[in-house]
Coordinates of C-alpha atoms and ligand atoms in Angstrom, one line a residue:
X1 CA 26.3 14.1 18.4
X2 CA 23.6 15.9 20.5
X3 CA 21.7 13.2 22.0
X4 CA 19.8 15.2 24.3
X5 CA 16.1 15.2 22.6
X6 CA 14.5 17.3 25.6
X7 CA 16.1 20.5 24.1
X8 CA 13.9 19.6 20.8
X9 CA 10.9 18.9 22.2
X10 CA 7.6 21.4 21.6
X11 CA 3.9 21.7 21.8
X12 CA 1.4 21.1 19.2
X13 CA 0.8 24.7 19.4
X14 CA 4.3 25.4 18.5
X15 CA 4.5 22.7 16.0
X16 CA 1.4 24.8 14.1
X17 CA 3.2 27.9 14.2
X18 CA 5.4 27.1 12.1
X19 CA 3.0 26.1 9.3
X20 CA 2.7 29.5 6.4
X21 CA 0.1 29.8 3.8
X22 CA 1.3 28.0 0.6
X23 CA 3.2 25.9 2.5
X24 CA 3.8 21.9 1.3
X25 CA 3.6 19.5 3.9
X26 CA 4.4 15.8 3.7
X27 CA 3.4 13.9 6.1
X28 CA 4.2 9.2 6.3
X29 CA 2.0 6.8 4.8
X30 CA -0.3 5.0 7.1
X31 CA 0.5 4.3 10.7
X32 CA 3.9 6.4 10.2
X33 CA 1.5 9.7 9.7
X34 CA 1.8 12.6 12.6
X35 CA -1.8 11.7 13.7
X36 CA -1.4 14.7 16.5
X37 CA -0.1 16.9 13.9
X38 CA -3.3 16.6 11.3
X39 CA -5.8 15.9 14.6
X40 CA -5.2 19.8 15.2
X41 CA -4.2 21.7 12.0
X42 CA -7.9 22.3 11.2
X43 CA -7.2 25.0 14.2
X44 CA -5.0 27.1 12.4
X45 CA -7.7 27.3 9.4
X46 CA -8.3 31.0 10.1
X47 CA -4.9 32.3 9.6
X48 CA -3.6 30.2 6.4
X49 CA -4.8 29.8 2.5
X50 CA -4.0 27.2 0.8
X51 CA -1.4 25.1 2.4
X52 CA -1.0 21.5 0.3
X53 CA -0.4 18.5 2.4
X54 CA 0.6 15.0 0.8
X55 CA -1.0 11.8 2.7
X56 CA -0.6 8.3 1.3
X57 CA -3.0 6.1 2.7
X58 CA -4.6 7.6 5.5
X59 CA -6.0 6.5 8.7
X60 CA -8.3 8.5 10.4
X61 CA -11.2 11.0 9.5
X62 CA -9.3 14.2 10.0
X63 CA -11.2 17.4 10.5
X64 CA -9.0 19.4 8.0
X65 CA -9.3 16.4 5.4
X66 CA -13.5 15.9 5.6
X67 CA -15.0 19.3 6.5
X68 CA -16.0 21.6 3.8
X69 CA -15.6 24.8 5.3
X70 CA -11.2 24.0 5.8
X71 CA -11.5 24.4 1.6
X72 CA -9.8 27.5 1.2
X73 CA -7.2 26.9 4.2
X74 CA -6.1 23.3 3.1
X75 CA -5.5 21.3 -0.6
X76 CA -5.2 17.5 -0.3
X77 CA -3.5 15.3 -2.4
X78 CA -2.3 11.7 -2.0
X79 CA -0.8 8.7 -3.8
X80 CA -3.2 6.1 -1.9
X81 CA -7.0 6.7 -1.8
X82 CA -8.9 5.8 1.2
X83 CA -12.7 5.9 2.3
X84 CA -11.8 8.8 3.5
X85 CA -10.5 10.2 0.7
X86 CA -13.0 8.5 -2.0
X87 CA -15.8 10.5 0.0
X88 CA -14.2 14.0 -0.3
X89 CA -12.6 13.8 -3.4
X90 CA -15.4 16.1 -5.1
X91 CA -15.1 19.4 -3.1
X92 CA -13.0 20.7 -4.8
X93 CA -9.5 20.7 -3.0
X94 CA -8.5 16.9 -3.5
X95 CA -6.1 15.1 -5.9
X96 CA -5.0 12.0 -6.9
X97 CA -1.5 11.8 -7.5
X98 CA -0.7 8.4 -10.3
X99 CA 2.9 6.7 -8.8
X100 CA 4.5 3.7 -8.3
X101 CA 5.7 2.7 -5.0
X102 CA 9.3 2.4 -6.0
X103 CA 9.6 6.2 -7.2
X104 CA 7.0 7.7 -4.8
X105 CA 10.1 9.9 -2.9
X106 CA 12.1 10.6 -6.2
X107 CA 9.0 11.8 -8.5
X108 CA 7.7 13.7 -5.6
X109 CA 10.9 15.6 -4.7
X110 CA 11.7 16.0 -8.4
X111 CA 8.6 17.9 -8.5
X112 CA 8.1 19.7 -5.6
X113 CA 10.1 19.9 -2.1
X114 CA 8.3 20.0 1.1
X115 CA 8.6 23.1 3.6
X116 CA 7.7 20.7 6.2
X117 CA 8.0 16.8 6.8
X118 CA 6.2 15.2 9.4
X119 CA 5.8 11.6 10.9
X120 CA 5.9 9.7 13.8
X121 CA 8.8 7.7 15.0
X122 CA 9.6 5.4 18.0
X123 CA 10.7 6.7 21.2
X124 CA 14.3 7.7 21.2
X125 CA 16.8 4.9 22.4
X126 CA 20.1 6.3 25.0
X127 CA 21.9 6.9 21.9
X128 CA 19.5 9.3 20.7
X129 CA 18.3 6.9 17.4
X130 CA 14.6 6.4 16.6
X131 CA 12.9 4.2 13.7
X132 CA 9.8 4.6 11.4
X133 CA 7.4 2.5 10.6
X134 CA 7.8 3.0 6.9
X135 CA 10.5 3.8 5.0
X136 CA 8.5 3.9 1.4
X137 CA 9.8 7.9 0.9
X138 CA 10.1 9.2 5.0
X139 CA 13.7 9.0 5.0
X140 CA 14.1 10.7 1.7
X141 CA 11.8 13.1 2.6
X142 CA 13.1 14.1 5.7
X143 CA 16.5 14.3 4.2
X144 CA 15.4 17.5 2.3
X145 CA 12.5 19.1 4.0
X146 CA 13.3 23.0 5.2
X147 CA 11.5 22.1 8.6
X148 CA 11.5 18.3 10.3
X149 CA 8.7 17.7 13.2
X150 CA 8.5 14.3 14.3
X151 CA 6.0 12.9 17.0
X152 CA 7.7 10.4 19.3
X153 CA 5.9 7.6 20.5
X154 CA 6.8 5.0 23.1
X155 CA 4.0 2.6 21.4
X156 CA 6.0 2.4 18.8
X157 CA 7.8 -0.6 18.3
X158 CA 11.5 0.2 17.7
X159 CA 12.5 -1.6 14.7
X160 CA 15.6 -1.4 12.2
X161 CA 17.0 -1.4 9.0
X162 CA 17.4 1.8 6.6
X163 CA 14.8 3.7 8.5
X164 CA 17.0 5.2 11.6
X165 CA 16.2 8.8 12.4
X166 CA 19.3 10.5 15.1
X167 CA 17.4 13.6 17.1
X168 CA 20.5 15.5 15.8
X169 CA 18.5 15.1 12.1
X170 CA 15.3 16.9 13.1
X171 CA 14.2 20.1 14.1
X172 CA 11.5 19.6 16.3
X173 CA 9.7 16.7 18.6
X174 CA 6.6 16.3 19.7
X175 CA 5.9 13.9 22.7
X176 CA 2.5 11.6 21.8
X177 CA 0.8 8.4 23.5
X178 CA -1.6 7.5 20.5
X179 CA -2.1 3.4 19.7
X180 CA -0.4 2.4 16.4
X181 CA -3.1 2.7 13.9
X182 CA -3.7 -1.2 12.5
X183 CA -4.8 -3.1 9.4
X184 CA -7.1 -5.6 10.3
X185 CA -6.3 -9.4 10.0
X186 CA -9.3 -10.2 7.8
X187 CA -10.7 -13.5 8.3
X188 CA -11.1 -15.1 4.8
X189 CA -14.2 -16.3 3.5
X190 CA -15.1 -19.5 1.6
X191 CA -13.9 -18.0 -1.9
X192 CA -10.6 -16.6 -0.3
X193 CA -10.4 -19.9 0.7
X194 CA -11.1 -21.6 -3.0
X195 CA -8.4 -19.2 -4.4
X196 CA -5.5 -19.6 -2.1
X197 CA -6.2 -23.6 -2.6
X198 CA -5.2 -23.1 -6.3
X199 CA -1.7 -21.1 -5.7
X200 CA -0.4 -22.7 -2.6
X201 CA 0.7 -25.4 -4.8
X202 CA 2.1 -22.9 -7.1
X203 CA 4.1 -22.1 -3.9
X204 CA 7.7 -23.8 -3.7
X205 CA 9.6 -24.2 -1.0
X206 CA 12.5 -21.5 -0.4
X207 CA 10.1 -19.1 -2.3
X208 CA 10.6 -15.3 -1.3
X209 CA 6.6 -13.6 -0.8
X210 CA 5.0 -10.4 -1.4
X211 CA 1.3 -10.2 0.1
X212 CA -0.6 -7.6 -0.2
X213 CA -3.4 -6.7 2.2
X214 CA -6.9 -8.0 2.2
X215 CA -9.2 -11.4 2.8
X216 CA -7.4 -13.2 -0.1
X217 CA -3.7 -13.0 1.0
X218 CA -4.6 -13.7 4.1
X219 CA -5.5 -16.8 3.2
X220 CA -2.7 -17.7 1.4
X221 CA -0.5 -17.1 4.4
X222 CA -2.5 -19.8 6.5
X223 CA -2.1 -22.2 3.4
X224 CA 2.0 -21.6 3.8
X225 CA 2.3 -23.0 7.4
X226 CA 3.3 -26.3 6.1
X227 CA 6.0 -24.6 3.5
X228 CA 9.8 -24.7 4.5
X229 CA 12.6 -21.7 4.5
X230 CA 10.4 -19.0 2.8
X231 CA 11.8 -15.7 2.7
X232 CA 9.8 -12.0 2.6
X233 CA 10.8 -10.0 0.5
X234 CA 7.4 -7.3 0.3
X235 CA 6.6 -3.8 0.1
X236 CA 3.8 -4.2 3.1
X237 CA 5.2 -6.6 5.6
X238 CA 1.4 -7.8 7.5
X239 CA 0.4 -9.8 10.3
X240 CA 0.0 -12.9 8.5
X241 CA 4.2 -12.9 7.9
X242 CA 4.8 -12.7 11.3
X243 CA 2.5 -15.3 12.2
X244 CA 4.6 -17.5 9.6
X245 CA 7.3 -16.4 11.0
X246 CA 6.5 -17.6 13.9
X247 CA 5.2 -20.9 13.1
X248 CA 8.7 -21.7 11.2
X249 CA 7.8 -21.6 8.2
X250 CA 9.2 -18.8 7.1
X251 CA 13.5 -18.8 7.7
X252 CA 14.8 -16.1 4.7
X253 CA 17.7 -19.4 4.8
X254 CA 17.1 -19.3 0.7
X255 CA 17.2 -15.3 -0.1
X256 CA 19.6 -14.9 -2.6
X257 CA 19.9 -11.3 -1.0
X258 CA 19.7 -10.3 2.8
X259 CA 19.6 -13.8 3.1
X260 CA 18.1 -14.5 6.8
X261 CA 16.4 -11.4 7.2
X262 CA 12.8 -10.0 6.4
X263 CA 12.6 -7.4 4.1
X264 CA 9.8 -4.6 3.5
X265 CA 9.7 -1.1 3.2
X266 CA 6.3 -0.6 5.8
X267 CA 5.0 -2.9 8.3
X268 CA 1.2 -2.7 8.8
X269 CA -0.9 -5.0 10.9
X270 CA -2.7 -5.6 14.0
X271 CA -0.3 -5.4 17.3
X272 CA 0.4 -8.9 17.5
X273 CA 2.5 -7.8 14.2
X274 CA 3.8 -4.8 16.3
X275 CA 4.5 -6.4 19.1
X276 CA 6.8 -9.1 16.8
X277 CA 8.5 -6.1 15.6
X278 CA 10.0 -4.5 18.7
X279 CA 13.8 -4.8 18.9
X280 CA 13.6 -7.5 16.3
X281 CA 16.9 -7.7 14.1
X282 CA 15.9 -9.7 11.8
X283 CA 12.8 -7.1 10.0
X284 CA 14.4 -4.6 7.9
X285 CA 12.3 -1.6 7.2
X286 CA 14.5 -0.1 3.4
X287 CA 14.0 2.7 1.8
X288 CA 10.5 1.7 -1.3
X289 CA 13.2 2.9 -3.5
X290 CA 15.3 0.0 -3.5
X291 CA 13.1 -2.8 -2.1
X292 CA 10.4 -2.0 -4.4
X293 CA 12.4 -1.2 -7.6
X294 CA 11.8 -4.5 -9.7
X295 CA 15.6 -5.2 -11.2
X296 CA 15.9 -5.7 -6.8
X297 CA 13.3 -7.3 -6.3
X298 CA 14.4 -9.7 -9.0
X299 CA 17.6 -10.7 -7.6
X300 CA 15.8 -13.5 -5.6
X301 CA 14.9 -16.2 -7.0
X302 CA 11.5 -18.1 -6.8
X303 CA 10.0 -14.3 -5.8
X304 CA 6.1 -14.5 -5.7
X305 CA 3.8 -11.4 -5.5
X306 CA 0.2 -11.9 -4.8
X307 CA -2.1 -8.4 -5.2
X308 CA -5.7 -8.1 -6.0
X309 CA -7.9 -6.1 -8.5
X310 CA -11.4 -4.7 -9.4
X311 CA -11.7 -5.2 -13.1
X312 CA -9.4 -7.2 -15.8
X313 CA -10.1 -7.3 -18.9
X314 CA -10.6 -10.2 -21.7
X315 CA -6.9 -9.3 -22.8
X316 CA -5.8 -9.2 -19.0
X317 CA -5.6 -5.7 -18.5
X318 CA -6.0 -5.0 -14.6
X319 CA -7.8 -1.8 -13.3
X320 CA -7.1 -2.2 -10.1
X321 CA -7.1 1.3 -8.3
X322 CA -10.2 2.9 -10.1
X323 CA -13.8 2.1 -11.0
X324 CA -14.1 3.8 -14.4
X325 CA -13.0 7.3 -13.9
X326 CA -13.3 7.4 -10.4
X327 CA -10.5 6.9 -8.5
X328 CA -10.8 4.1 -5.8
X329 CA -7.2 3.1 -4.6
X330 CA -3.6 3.5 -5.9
X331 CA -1.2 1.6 -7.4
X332 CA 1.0 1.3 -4.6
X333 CA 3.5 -1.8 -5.2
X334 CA 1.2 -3.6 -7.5
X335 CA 3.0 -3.3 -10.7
X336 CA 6.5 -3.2 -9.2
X337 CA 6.1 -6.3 -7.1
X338 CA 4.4 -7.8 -10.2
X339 CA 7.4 -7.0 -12.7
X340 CA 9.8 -7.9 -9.8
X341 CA 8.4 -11.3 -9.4
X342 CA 8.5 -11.5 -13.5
X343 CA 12.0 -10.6 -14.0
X344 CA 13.2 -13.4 -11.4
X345 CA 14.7 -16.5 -12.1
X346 CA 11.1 -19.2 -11.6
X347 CA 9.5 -16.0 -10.3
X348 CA 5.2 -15.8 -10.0
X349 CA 3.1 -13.3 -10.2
X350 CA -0.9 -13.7 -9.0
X351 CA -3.4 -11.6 -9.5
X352 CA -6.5 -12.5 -7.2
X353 CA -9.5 -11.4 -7.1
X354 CA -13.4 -13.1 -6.8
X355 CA -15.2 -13.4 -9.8
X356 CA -18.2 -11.2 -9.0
X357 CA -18.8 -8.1 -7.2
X358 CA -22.3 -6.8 -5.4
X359 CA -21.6 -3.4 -7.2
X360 CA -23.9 -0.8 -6.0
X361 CA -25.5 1.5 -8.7
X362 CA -24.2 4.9 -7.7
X363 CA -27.3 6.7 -9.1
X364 CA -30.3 4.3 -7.4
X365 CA -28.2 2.6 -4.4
X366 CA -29.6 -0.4 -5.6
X367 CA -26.9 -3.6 -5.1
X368 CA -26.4 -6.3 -8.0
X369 CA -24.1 -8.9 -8.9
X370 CA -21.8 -8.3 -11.9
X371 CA -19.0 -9.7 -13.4
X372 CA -15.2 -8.2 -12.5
X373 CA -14.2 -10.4 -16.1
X374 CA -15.5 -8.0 -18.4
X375 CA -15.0 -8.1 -22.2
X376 CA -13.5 -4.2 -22.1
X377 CA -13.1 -1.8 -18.8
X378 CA -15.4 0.5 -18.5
X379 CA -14.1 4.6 -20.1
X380 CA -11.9 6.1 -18.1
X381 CA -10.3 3.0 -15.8
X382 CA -6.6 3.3 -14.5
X383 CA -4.6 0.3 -16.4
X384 CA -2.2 -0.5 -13.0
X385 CA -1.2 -3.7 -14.2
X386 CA -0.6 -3.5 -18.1
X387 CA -1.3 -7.0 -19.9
X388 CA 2.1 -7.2 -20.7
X389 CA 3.6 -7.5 -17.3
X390 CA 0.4 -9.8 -16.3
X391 CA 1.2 -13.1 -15.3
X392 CA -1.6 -15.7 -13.3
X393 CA -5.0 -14.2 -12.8
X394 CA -6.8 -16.1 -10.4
X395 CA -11.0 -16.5 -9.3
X396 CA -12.5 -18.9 -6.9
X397 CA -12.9 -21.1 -10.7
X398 CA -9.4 -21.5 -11.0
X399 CA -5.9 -19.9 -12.4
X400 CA -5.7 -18.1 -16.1
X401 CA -1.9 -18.2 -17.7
X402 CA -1.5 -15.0 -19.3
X403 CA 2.4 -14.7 -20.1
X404 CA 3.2 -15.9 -23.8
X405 CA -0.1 -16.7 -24.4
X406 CA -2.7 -14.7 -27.8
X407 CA -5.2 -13.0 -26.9
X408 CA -7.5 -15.7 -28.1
X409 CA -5.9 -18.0 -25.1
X410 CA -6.4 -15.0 -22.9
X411 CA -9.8 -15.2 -23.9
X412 CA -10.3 -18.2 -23.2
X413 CA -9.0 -18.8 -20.3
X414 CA -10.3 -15.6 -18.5
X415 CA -14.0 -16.6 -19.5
X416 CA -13.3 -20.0 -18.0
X417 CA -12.8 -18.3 -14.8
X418 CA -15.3 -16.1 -14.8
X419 CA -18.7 -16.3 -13.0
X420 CA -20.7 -19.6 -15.2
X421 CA -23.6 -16.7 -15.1
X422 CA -21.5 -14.2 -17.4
X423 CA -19.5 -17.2 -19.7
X424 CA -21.8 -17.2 -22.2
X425 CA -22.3 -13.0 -22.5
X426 CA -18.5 -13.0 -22.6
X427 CA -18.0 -15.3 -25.2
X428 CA -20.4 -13.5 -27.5
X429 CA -18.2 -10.2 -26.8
X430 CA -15.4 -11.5 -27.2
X431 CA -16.5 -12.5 -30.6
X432 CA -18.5 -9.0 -31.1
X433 CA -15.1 -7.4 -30.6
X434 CA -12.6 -9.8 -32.7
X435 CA -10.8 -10.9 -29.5
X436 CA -12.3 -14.4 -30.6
X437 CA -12.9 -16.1 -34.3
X438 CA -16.7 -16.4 -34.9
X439 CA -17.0 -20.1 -34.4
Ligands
LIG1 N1 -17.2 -2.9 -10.1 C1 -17.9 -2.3 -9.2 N2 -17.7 -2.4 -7.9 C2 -16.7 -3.2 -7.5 C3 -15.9 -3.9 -8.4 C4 -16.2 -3.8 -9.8 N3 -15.5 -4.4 -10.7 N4 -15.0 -4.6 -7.8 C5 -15.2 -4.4 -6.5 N5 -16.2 -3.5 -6.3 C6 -16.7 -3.0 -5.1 C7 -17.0 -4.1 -4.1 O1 -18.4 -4.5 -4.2 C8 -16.8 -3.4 -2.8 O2 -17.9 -2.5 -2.5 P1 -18.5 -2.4 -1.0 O3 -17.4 -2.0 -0.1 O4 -19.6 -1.4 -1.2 O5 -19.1 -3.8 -0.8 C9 -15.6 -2.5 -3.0 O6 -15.6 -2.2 -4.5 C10 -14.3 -3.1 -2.6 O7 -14.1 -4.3 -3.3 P2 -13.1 -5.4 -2.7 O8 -12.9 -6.4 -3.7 O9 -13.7 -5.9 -1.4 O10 -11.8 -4.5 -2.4 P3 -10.6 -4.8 -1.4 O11 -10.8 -4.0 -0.2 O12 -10.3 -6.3 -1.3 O13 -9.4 -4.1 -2.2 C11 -8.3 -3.5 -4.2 C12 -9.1 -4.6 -3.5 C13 -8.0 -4.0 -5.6 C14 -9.0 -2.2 -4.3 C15 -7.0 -3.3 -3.4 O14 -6.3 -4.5 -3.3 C16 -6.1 -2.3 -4.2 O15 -6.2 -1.1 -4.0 N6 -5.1 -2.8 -5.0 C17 -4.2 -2.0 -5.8 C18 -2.9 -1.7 -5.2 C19 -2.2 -2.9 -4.8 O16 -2.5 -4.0 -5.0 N7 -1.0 -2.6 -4.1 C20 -0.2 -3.7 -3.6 C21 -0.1 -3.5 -2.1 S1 0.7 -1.9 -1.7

């Protein structure tokens, strides 16, 4: 094999050359997306029509993403809505595309094959191998593109598992010197605080987690330092695992699979998490496909998978990607890591969320507190967890035990964890509706 990656390398310039009207273009999720690459292609604008590119949680404001006058030249669509993406989704050219994580790369490529793939990747290594960052659909992806263009980046940690790329694989490089784009290590506040209290106990030792990003998870980790030989087995592997890591408390000694390693299928975080991941053996970044797909993620025991949501229901239905019709997140790993959890032996699945939100009225501005317990979700919300596959819903009031239980102890339950402010209004719906007897 080739190993020479000089004779592959071109400019930006070159790179958008190759780009043709109706072309598809893929391009990673997150911090493995060719930021050079989208930083530029608003330049080519004047010479394309309607070229379709696929992002999954993007990171940065791109020129051809937020201004108007790219409409004709670019369609967007992605599987993970972002500020970004919540603020253009009305001109016109954007779409949400409904997906769970563990069939992202085989719905996709079912349905349509990209012309071009493109990501960034580590820096090569002297035998010519570099690794991505995510592994959720890039290797699939770049498996059948027509045309491959990575951006190689020595601040990239080089990391392993199913997520090796050989220069002999791709068609073009593209040398870059951009920082890792990083997910914040949010601080957690008082109520964070008041729900991790309630499902650290819930915790056992030898558990393997999924945490998903955000104030709430975060706050679980720091309740885990004092837990022994926990194992990760996540879609999103974050800063507060490799500070657990770190501190011993987490070993992977009681995986029933990949037993002493760390398993995810992206890693984002702050660079102390990249930093943990350079030339470390014991991360493995696998393909969503398999790490994600719950009859896997099932074959540990004592799995746990904590994700958050917007709205639930009285029955337990979670919307947890839209507000009413309009589309706020994606699903991502929610529901997979949720029935993964479910389907293993003494697995848990938490749902986490505070009880109120300061919601702001989208016609006045105006800010107000409401209750994210409501008796029905509002027309028009995306069900991402079904009640079905539901397990512990939890508020800063305490933990609600959905699986096996009636609606009627649904009911109760979820109104005892609401906000005391709304209790009373959600009893008497709950009643109005005949989710609970009249007296
Ligand atoms: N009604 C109206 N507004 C609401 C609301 C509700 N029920 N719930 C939240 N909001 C508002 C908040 O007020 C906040 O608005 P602001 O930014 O103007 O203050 C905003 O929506 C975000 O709420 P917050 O609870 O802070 O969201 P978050 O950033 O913690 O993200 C999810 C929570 C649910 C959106 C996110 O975890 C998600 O997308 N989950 C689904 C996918 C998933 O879990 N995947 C697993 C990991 S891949």
């Amino acid at each position: 094999m080739n190993n020479n990656f000089k004779d592959k390398l071109i400019t930006i310039e070159q790179a958008l050359d190759l780009v043709k009207s109706n072309d598809y273009i893929v391009t990673g999720l997150a911090q493995t997306e060719a930021v050079m690459f989208q930083e530029h292609l608003h330049k080519i604008a004047d010479r394309v029509e309607g070229v379709r590119i696929s992002t999954c949680l993007n990171t940065k404001e791109y020129e051809y993403i937020v201004n108007p006058k790219y409409q004709k030249a670019f369609i967007h669509e992605s599987w993970f809505y972002t500020p970004t993406f919540r603020k253009v989704h009305g001109n016109g050219n954007v779409d949400f595309i409904p997906n769970h994580l563990h069939i992202a790369s085989k719905n996709r490529l079912t349905y349509r094959k990209p012309n071009i793939f493109t990501a960034v990747v580590s820096y090569p290594d002297e035998h010519g191998y570099m690794s991505f960052l995510s592994a959720v659909y890039e290797m699939d992806m770049l498996e059948v593109a027509d045309i491959v263009i990575l951006e190689i980046n020595k601040k990239y940690p080089r990391t392993f598992g199913d997520n090796q790329v050989h220069v002999s694989d791709v068609d073009y490089l593209i040398e870059v010197d951009y920082d890792v784009p990083q997910a914040p290590d949010i601080e957690p506040s008082e109520k964070d605080l008041k729900i991790a209290s309630f499902i650290i106990p819930e915790i056992e030792d030898g558990s393997s987690i999924q945490l998903g990003i955000g104030g709430t998870p975060s706050a679980v980790a720091r309740g885990l330092i004092d837990k022994k030989d926990l194992g990760i087995h996540t879609e999103m592997f974050t800063t507060s695992m490799a500070k657990l890591i770190k501190a011993g408390a987490i070993t992977g000694k009681e995986k029933n699979i990949n037993c002493g390693l760390h398993v995810c299928t992206f890693a984002y975080g702050t660079k102390e998490l990249y930093d943990f991941l350079d030339n470390n053996p014991s991360v493995r970044i696998n393909r969503g496909r398999e790490v994600v797909n719950p009859s896997f993620i099932a074959l540990n025991d004592n799995q746990v998978s904590i994700n958050a949501t917007l709205t639930v229901d009285l029955t337990g239905q979670c919307a947890s990607e839209s507000l009413g019709s309009v589309q706020f997140s994606g699903t991502g790993g929610q529901a997979d890591t949720a029935r993964g959890a479910l389907e293993s032996k003494n697995g848990k699945s938490f749902i986490v969320f505070h009880s109120t939100a300061n919601a702001k009225d989208p016609e006045t501005g105006e800010r107000r507190m409401i209750s994210k317990i409501v008796p029905q979700l509002p027309l028009g919300s995306a069900v991402s967890l079904q009640r079905t596959d539901v397990d512990r819903i939890v508020t800063e009031y305490g933990i609600a035990y959905m699986q096996g239980r009636t609606i009627g102890e649904r009911c109760r339950q979820l109104i005892a964890i609401a906000h005391p402010d709304f209790r009373e209004e959600l009893t008497k719906e709950a009643i109005r509706l005949g989710l609970l007897p009249k007296d």
